[in-house]
Short mmCIF file of C-alpha atoms in Angstrom, two decimals:
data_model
loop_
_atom_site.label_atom_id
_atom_site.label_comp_id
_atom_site.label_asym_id
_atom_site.label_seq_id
_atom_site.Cartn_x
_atom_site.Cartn_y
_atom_site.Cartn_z
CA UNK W 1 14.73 -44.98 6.12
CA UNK W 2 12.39 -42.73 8.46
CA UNK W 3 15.25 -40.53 8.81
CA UNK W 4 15.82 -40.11 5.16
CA UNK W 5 12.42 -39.38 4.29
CA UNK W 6 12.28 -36.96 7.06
CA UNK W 7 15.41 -34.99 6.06
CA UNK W 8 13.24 -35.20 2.36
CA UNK W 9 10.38 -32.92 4.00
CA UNK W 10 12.78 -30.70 5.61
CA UNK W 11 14.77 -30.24 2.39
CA UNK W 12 11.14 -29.68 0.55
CA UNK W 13 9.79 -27.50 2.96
CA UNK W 14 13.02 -25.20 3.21
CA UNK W 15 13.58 -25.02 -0.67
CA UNK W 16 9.14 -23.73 -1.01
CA UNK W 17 10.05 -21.22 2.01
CA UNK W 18 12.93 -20.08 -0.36
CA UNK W 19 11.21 -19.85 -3.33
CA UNK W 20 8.11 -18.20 -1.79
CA UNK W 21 10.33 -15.72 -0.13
CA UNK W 22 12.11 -14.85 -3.21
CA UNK W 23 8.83 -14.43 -4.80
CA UNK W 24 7.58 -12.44 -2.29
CA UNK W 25 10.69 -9.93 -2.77
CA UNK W 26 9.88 -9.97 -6.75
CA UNK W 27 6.25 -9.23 -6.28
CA UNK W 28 7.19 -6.35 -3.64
CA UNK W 29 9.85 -4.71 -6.75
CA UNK W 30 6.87 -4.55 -9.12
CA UNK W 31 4.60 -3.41 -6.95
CA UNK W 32 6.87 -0.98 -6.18
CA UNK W 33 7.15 -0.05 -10.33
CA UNK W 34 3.47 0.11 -10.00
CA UNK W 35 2.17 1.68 -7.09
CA UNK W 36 3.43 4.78 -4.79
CA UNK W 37 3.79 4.07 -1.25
CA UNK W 38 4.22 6.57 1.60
CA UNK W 39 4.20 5.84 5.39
CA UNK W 40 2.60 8.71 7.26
CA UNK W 41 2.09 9.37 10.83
CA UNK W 42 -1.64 8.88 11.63
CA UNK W 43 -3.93 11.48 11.00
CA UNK W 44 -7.75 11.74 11.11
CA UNK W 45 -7.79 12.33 7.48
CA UNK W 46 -6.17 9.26 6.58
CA UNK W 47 -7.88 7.46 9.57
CA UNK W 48 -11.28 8.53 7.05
CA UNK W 49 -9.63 7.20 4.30
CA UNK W 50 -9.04 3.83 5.69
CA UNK W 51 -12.43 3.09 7.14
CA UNK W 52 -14.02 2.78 3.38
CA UNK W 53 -15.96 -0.73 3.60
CA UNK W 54 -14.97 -3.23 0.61
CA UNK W 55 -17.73 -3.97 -1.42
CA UNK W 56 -18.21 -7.30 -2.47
CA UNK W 57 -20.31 -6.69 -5.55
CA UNK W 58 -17.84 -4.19 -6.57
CA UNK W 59 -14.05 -4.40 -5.27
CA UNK W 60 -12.41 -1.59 -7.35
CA UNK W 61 -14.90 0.50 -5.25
CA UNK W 62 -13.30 0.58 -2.00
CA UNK W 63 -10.56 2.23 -4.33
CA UNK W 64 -12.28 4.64 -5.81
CA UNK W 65 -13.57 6.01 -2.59
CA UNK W 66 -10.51 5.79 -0.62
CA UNK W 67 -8.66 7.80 -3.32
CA UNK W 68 -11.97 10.36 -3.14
CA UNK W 69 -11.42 10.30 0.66
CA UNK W 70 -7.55 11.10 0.24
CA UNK W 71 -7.98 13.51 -2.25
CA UNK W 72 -10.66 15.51 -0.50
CA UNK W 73 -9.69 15.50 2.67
CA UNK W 74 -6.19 16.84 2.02
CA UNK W 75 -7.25 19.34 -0.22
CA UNK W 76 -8.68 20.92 3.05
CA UNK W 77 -5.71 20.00 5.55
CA UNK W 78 -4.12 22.81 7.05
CA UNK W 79 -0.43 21.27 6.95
CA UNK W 80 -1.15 21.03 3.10
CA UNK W 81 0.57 24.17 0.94
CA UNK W 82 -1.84 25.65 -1.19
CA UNK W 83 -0.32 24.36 -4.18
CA UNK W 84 -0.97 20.82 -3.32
CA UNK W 85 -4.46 21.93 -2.18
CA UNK W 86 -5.09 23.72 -5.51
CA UNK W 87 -4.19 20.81 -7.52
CA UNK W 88 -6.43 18.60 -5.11
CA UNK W 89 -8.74 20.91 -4.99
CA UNK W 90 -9.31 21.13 -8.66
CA UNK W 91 -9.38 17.44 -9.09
CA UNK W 92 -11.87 16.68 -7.27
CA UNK W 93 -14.42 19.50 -8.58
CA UNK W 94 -14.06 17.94 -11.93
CA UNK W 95 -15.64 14.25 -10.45
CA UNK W 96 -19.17 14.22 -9.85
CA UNK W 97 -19.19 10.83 -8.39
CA UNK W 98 -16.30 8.25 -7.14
CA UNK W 99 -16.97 5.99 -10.46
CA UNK W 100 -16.36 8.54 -12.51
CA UNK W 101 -12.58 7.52 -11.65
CA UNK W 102 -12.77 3.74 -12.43
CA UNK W 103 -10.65 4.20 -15.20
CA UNK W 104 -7.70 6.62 -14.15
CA UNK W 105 -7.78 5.12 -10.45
CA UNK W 106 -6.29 1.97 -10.54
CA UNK W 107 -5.79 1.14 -6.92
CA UNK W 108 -5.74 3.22 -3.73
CA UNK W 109 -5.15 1.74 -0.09
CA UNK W 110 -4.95 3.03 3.12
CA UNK W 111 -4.19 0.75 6.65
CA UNK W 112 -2.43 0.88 9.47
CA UNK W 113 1.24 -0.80 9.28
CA UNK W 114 2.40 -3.85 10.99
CA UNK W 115 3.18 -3.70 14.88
CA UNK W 116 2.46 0.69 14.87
CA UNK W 117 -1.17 1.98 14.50
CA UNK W 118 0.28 5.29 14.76
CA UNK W 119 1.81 4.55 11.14
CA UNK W 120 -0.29 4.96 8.15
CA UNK W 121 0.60 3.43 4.76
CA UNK W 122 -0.49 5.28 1.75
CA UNK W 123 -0.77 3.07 -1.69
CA UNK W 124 -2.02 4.24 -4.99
CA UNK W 125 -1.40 3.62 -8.44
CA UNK W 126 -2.86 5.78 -11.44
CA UNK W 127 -2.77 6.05 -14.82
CA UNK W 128 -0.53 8.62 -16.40
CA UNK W 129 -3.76 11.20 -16.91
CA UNK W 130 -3.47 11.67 -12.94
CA UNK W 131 -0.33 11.83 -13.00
CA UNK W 132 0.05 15.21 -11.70
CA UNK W 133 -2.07 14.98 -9.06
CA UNK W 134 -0.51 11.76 -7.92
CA UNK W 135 2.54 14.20 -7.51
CA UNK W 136 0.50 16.51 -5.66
CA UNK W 137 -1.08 13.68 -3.60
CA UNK W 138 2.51 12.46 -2.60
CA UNK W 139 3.59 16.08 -1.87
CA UNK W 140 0.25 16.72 0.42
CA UNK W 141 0.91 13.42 2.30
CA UNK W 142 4.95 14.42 2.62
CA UNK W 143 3.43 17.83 4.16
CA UNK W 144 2.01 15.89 6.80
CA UNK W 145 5.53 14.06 7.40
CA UNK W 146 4.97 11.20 5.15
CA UNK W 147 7.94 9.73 3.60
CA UNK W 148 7.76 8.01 0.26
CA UNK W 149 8.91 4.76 -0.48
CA UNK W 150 11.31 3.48 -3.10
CA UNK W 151 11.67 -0.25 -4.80
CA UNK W 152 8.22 -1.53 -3.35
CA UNK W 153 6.56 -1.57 -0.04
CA UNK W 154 7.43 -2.97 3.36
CA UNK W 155 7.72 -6.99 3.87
CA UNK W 156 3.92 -8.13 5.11
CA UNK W 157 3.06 -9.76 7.86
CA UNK W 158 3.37 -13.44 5.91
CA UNK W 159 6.38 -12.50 4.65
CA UNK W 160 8.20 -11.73 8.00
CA UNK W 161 6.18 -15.00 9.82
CA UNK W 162 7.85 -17.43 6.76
CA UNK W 163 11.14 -15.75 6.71
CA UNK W 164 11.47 -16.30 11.13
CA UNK W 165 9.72 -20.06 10.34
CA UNK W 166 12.70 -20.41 8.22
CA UNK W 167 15.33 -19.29 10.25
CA UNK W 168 13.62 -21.57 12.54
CA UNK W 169 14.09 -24.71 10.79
CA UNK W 170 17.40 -23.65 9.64
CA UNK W 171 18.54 -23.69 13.14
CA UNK W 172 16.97 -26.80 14.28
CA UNK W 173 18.84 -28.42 11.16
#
């Protein structure tokens, strides 16, 4: 009986790690429809960008001023063609203050990837009124050897920990 109900838990617990995992694969396709993503080497510029505090009063702010980070200090970077610089440049003379985005600026992340600090991941997701300087954005962040990344971001860190429990309990079983 013992047995029975034991091989129930394992059969439970495999079939949630499943489902979770296929979930997780879903959510990363649509938030790969939604958002840009580019892994860049680190660079001081980005390394501004990521240090913008959350603020707990006001969440979408952290956005706002990591996109007003980005946007500024790449319109200055010397990798950056002057294009890109123009375009980033010119956007950001037309804001007089980070909430002055809250509506076009939907999200905008910066951190460090899993396991490599010297790896920078770039998110942001705009409406279509930015949409040319998301373009330029993604161009400016390719001059400085970023790649862009197609059909979602990289597995996270809970991802890859329940995917190896998994395989875990698959080989104990």
């Amino acid at each position: 009986m013992q047995h029975d109900t034991m091989q129930c838990v394992v059969n439970a617990v495999h079939a949630v790690g499943e489902n979770s995992l296929q979930n997780s694969r879903a959510i990363r396709t649509h938030a790969g429809i939604a958002m840009c993503t580019s892994l860049v080497p680190a660079d001081p510029t980005l390394a501004a960008a990521a240090a913008v505090e959350p603020t707990p009063q006001d969440p979408h702010r952290e956005h706002l001023l990591a996109w007003a980070q980005l946007i500024t200090g790449l319109s200055v970077h010397a990798k950056v063609p002057t294009q890109q610089k123009q375009v980033l440049a010119t956007h950001a003379a037309g804001v007089a203050r980070p909430e002055d985005l809250a509506d076009t600026v939907l999200y905008c992340r910066v951190q460090s990837t899993f396991g490599d600090a010297n790896q920078v991941k770039v998110q942001f997701s705009v409406t279509p009124d930015l949409h040319n300087v998301g373009v330029a954005l993604l161009a400016a962040l390719a001059s400085i050897d970023g790649v862009t990344e197609f059909c979602g971001p990289p597995r996270s860190r809970s991802e890859r920990n329940a995917a190896e429990a998994l395989r875990l309990l698959n080989q104990s079983h």
